[in-house]
mmCIF file of C-alpha atoms in Angstrom:
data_model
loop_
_atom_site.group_PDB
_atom_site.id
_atom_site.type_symbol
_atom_site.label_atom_id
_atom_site.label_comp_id
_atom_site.label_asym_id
_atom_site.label_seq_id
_atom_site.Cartn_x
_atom_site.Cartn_y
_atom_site.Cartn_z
ATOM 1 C CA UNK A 1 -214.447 -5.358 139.500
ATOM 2 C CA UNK A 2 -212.078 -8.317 138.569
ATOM 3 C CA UNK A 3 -208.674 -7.490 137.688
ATOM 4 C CA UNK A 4 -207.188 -9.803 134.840
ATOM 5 C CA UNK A 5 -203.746 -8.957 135.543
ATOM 6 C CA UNK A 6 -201.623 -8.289 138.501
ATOM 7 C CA UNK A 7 -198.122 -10.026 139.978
ATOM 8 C CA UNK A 8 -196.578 -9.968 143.354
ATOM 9 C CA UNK A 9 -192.468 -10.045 143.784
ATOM 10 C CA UNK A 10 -189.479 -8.218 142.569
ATOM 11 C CA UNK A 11 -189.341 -7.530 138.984
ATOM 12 C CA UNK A 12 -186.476 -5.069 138.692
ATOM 13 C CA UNK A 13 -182.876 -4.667 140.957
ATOM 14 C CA UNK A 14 -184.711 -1.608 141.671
ATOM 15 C CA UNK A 15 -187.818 -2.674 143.172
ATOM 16 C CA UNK A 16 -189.192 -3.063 146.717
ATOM 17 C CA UNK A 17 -190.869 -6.248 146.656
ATOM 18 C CA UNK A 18 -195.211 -6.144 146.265
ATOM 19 C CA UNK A 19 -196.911 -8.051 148.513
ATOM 20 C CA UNK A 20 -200.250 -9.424 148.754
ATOM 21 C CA UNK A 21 -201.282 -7.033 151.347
ATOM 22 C CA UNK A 22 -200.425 -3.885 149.332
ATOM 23 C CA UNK A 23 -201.953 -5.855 146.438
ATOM 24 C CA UNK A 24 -205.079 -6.288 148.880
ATOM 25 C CA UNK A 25 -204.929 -2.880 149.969
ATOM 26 C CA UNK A 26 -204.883 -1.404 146.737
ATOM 27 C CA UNK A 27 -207.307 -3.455 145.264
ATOM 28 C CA UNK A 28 -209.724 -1.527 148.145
ATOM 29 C CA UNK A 29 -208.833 1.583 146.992
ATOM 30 C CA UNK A 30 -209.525 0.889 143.825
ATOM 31 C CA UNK A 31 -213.189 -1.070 144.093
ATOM 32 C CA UNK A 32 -211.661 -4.549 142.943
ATOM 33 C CA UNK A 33 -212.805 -7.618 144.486
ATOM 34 C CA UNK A 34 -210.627 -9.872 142.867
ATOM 35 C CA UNK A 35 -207.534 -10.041 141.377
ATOM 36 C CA UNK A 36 -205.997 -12.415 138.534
ATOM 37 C CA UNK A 37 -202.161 -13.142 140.404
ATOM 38 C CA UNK A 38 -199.763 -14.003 137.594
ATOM 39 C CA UNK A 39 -195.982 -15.881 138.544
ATOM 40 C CA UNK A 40 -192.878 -14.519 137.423
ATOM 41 C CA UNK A 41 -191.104 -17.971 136.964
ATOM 42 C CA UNK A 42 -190.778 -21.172 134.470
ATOM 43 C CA UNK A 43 -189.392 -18.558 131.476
ATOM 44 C CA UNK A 44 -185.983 -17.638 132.204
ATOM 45 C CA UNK A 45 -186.854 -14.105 129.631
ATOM 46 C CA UNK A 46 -188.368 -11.229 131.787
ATOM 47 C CA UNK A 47 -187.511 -13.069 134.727
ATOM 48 C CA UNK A 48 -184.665 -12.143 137.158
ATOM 49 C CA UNK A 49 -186.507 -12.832 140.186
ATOM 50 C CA UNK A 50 -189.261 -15.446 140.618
ATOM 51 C CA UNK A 51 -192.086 -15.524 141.855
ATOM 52 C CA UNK A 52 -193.467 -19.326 141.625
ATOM 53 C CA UNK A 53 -196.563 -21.015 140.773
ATOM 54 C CA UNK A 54 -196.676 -22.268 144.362
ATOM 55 C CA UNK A 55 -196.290 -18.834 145.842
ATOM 56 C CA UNK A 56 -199.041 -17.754 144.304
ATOM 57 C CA UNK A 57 -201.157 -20.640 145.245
ATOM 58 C CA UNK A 58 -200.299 -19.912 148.933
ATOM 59 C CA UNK A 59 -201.497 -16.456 148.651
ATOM 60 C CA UNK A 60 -204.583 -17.967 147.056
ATOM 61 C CA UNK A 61 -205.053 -20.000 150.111
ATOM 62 C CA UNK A 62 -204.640 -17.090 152.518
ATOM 63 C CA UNK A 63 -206.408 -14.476 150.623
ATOM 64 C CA UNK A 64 -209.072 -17.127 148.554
ATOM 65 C CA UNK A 65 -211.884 -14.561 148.494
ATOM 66 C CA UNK A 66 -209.415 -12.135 146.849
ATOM 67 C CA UNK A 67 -207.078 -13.870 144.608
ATOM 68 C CA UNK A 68 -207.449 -15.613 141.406
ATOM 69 C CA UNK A 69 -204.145 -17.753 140.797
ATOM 70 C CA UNK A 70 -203.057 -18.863 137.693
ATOM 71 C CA UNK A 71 -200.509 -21.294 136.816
ATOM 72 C CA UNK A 72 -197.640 -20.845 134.547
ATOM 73 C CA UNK A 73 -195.315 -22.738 131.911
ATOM 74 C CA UNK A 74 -192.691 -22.387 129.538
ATOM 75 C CA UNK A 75 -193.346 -24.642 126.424
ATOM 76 C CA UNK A 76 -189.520 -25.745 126.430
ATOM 77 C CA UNK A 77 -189.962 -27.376 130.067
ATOM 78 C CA UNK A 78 -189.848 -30.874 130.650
ATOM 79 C CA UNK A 79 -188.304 -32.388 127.290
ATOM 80 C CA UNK A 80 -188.103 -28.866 124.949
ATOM 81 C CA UNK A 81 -190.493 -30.863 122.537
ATOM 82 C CA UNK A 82 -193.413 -30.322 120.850
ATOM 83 C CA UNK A 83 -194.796 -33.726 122.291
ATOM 84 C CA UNK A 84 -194.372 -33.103 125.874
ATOM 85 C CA UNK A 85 -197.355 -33.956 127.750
ATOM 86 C CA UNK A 86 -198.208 -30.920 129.872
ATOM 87 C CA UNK A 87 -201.695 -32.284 131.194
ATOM 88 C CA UNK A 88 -200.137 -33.685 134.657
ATOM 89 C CA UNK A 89 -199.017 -30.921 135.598
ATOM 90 C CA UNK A 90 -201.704 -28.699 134.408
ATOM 91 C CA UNK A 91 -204.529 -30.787 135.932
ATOM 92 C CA UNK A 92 -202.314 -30.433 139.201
ATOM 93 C CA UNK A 93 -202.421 -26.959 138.779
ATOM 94 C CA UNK A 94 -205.944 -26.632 138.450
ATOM 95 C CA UNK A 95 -207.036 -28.961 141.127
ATOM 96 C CA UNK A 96 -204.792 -26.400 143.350
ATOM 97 C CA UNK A 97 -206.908 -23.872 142.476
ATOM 98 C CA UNK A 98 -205.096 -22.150 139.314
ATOM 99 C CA UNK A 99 -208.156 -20.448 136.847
ATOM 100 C CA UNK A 100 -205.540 -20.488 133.801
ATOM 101 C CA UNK A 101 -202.160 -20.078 132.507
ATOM 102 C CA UNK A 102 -200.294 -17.394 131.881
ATOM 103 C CA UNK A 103 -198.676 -14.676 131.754
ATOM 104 C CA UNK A 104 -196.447 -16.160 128.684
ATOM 105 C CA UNK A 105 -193.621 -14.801 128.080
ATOM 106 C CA UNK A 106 -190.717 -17.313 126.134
ATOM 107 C CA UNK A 107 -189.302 -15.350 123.155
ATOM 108 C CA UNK A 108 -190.583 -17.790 120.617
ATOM 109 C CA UNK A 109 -192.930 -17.641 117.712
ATOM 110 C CA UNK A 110 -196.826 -17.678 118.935
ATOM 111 C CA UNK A 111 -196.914 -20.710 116.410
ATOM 112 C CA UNK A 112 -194.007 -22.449 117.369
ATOM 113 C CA UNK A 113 -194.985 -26.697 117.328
ATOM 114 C CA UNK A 114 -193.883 -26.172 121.440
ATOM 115 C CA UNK A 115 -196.042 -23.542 121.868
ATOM 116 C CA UNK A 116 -199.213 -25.060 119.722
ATOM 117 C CA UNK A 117 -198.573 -28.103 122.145
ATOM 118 C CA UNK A 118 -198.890 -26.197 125.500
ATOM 119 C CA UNK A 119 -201.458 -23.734 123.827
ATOM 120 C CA UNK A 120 -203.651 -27.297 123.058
ATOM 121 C CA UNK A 121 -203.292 -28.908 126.281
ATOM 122 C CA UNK A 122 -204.189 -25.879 127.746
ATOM 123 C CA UNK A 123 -207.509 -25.762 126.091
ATOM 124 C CA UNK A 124 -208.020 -29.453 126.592
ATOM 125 C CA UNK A 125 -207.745 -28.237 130.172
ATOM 126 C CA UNK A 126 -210.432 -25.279 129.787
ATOM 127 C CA UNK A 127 -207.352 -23.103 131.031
ATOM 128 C CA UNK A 128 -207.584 -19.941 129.556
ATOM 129 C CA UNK A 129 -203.690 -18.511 128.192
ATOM 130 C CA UNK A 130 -202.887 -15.093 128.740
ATOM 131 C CA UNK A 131 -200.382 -14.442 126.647
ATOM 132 C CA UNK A 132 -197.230 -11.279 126.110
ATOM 133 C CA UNK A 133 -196.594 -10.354 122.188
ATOM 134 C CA UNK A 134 -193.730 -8.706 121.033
ATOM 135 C CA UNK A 135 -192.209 -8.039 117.708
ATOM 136 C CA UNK A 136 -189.331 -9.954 117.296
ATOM 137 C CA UNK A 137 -186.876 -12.825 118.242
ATOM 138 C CA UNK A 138 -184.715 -11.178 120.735
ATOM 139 C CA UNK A 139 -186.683 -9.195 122.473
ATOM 140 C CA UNK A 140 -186.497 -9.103 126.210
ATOM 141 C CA UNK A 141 -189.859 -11.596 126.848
ATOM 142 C CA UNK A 142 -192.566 -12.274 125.288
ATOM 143 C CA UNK A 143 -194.018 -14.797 122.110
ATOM 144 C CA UNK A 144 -193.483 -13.102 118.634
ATOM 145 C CA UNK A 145 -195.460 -12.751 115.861
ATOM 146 C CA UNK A 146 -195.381 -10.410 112.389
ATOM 147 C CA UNK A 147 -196.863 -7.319 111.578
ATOM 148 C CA UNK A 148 -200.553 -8.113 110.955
ATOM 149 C CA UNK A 149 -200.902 -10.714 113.178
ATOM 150 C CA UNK A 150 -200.964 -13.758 110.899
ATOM 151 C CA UNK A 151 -199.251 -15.986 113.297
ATOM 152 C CA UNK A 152 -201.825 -15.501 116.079
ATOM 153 C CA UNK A 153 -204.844 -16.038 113.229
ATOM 154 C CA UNK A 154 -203.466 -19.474 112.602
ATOM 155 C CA UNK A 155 -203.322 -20.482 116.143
ATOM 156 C CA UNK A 156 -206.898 -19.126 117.086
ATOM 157 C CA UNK A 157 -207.609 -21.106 114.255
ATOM 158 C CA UNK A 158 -206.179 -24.056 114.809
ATOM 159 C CA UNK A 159 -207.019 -24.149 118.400
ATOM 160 C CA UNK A 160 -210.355 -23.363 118.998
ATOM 161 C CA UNK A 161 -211.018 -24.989 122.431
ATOM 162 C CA UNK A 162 -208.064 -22.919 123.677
ATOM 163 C CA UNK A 163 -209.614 -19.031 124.988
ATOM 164 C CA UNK A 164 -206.304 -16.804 124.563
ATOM 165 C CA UNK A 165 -206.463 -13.327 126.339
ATOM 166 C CA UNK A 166 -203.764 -11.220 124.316
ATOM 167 C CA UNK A 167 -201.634 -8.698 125.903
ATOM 168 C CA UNK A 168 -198.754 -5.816 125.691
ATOM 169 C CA UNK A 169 -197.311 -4.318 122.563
ATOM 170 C CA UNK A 170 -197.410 -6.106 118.895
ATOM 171 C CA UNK A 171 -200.778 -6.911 120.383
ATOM 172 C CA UNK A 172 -202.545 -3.622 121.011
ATOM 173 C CA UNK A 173 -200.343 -1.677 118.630
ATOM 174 C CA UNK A 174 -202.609 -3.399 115.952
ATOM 175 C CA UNK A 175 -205.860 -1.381 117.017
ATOM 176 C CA UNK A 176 -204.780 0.745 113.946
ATOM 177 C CA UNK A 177 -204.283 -0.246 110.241
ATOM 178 C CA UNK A 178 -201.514 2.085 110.007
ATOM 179 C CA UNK A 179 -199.420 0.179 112.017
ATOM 180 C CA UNK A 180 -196.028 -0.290 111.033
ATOM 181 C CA UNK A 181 -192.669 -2.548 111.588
ATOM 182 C CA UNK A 182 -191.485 0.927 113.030
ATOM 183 C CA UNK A 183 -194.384 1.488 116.008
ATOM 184 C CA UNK A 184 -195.515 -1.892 116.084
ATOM 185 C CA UNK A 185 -192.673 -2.840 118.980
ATOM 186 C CA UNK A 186 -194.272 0.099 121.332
ATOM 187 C CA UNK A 187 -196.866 2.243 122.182
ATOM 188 C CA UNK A 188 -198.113 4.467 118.275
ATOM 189 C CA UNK A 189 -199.460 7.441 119.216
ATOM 190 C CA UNK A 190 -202.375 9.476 117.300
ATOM 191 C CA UNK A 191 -206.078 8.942 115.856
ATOM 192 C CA UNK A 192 -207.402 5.637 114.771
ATOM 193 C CA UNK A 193 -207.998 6.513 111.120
ATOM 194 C CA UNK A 194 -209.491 3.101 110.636
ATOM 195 C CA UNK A 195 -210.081 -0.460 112.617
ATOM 196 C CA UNK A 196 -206.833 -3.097 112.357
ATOM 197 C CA UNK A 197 -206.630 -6.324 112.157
ATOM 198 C CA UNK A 198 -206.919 -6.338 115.952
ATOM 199 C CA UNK A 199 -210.686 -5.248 115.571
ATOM 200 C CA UNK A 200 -210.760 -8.120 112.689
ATOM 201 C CA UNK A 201 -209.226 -11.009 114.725
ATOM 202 C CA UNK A 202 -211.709 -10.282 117.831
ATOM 203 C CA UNK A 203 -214.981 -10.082 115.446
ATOM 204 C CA UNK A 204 -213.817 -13.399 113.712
ATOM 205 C CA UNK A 205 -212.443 -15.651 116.617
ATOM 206 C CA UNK A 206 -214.654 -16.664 119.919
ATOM 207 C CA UNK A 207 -212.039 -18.052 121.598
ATOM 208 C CA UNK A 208 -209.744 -14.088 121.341
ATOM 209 C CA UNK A 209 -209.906 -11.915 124.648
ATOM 210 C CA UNK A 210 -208.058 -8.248 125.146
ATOM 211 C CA UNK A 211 -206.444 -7.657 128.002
ATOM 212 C CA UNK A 212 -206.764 -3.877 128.651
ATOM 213 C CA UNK A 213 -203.728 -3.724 131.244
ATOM 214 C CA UNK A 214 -200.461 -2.045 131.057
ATOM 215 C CA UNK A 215 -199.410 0.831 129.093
ATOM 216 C CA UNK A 216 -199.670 -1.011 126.313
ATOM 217 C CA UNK A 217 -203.494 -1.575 126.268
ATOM 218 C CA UNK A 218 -204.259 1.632 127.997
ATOM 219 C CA UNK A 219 -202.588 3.452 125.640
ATOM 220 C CA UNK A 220 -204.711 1.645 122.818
ATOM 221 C CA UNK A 221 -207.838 3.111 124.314
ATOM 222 C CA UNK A 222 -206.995 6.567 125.041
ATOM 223 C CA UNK A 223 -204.496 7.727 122.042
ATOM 224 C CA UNK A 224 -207.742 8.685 119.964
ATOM 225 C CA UNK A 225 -210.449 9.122 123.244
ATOM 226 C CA UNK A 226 -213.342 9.080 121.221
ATOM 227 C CA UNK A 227 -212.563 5.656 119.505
ATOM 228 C CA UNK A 228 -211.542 4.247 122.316
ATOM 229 C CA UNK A 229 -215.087 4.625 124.189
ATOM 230 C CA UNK A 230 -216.148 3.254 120.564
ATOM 231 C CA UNK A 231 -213.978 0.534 120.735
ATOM 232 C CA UNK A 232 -214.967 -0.721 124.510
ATOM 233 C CA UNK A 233 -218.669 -0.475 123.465
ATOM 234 C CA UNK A 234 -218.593 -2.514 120.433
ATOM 235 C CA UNK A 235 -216.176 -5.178 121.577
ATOM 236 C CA UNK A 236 -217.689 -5.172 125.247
ATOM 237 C CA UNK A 237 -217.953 -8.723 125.072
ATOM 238 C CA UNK A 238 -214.204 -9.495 124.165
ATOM 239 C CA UNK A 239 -212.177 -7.031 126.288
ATOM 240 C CA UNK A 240 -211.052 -7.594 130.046
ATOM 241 C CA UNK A 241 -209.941 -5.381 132.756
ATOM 242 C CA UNK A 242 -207.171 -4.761 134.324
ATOM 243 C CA UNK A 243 -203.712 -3.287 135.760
ATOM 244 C CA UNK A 244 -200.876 -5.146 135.190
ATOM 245 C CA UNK A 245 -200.217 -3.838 138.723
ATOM 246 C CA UNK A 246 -196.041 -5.321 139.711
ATOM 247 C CA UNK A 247 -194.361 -2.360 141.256
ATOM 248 C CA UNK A 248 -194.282 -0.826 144.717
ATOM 249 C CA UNK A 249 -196.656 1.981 144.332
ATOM 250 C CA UNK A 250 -197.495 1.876 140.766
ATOM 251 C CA UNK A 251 -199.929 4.283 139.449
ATOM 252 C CA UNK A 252 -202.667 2.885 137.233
ATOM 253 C CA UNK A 253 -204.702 5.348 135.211
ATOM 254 C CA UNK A 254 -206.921 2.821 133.910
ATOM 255 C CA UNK A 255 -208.803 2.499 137.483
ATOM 256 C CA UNK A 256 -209.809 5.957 137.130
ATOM 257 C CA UNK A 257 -210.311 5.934 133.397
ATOM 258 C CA UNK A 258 -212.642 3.162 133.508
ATOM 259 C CA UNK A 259 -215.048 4.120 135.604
ATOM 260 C CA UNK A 260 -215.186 8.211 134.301
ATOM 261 C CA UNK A 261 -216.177 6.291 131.007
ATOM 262 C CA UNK A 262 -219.230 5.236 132.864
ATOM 263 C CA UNK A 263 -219.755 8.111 134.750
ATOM 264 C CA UNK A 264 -219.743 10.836 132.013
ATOM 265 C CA UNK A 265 -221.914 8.357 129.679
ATOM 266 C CA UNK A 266 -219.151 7.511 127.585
ATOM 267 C CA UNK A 267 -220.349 4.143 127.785
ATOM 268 C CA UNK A 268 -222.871 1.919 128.616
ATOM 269 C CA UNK A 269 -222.969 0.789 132.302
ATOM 270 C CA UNK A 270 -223.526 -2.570 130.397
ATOM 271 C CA UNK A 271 -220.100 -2.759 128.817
ATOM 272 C CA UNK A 272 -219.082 -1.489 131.664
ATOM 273 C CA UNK A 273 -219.788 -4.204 133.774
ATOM 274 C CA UNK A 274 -219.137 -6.881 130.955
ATOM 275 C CA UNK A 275 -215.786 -5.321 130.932
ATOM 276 C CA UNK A 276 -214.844 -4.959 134.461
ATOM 277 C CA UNK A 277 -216.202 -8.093 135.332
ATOM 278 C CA UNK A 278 -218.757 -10.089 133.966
ATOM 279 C CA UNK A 279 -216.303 -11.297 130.969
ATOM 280 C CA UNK A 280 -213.587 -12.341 133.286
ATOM 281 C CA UNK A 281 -216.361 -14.290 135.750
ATOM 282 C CA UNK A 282 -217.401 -16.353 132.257
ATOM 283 C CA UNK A 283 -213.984 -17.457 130.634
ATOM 284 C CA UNK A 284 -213.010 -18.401 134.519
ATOM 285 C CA UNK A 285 -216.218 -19.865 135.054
ATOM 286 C CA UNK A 286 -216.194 -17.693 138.556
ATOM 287 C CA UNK A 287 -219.724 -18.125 138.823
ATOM 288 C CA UNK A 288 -221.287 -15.532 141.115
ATOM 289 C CA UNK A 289 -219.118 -13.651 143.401
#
């Protein structure tokens, strides 16, 4: 199993810090090989305490059979254009080892001409973007778009050489079509009457991912079970695994979740592994592990 999202550090005044090694130790509990490390730094929303770029990369270098690092940016750093040339630093990046970008978090619009412009050089880059979606300007963190997800449709559209893995709220709220400006900020409850404009996007675009981690997608799969097995069969080839694991001894249901689905026959041990690990090894061009 890969894991598509995990961070190390202090999030909250509350937290005890999460290492690598109870990152590394839970990843053996839980049948992962590798894990997708995310910083907590460049975006000043979501972030009280940092963990860098270069940490990461130094856990990579310890841990390189374990850890995937990625790399990430705010698109107001530098000159707060929408002409700053990212690609220096992004190359850097990569040659260090970094798989993609992410997780992105600045409380802008996901169209924004700053965030087109990192979004671009990203995929000029083959860097995926895994990217946080809220519902509004002034939210804690995380890019914004409107109910619907019209916003998002014009970037994948625009940007086609750019592979965006979507994540957290306004993203998987939109599983549904009766989504609303009400429930569209958190985590709706109650059957899946019919397919939303999530299920649309992810047919349409190539270059769209899902990023089951978090309550957020986790809760998209399980409020109405017997879609949700639907859901990871038909779009086996779009959706990614993982945990969003960032908290001292943080329980994550989806470990256990994921593979009951295979072991009761709730779905194929081919989504299964497309899922949990094939998918993730293509878009990062992991090759064989």
């Amino acid at each position: 199993m890969i894991d598509i999202h995990t961070h190390l550090g202090r999030i909250l005044r509350e937290d005890v810090p999460v290492t690598a090694e109870e990152l590394i130790e839970n990843m053996d509990k839980w049948g992962v090989e590798k894990a997708v490390v995310l910083p907590l730094d460049a975006t000043p929303e979501g972030s009280t305490f940092w963990f860098t770029t270069e940490q990461v990369i130094d856990v990579y270098r310890k841990y390189p059979e374990r850890i995937i690092p990625f790399c990430k940016l705010d698109p107001r750093q530098i000159n707060n254009s929408p002409n700053t040339d990212f690609t220096w630093i992004l190359k850097e990046y990569k040659d260090l080892g970094c798989k993609g970008v992410g997780e992105i978090t600045a409380n802008l619009y996901i169209d924004d001409p700053m965030v087109i412009n990192l979004f671009r050089q990203c995929g000029d880059m083959e860097m995926p973007v895994l990217f946080h979606l809220v519902d509004r300007i002034g939210a804690p963190y995380g890019l914004v778009d409107d109910i619907y997800l019209p916003r998002l449709e014009k970037v994948l559209k625009e940007l086609p050489k750019t592979i965006f893995i979507g994540h957290a709220m306004s993203f998987w709220a939109e599983i549904s079509s009766d989504v609303d400006e009400k429930t569209r900020g958190g985590y709706p409850k109650g059957p899946i009457k019919s397919p939303g404009r999530l299920q649309e996007l992810l047919k349409k675009y190539d270059n769209l991912y899902g990023d089951l981690s978090a309550g957020s997608g986790f809760n998209a799969i399980t409020r109405d079970p017997e879609y949700g097995y639907k859901f990871l069969e038909e779009f086996q080839d779009k959706l990614l695994f993982g945990t969003d694991f960032c908290h001292h001894n943080q329980e994550v249901p989806i470990v256990d979740y994921i593979k009951n689905a295979l072991k009761e026959g709730k779905i194929s041990e081919m989504a299964y592994k497309k899922i949990t690990r094939l998918n993730a090894e293509r878009i990062l061009k992991l090759g064989n592990i």
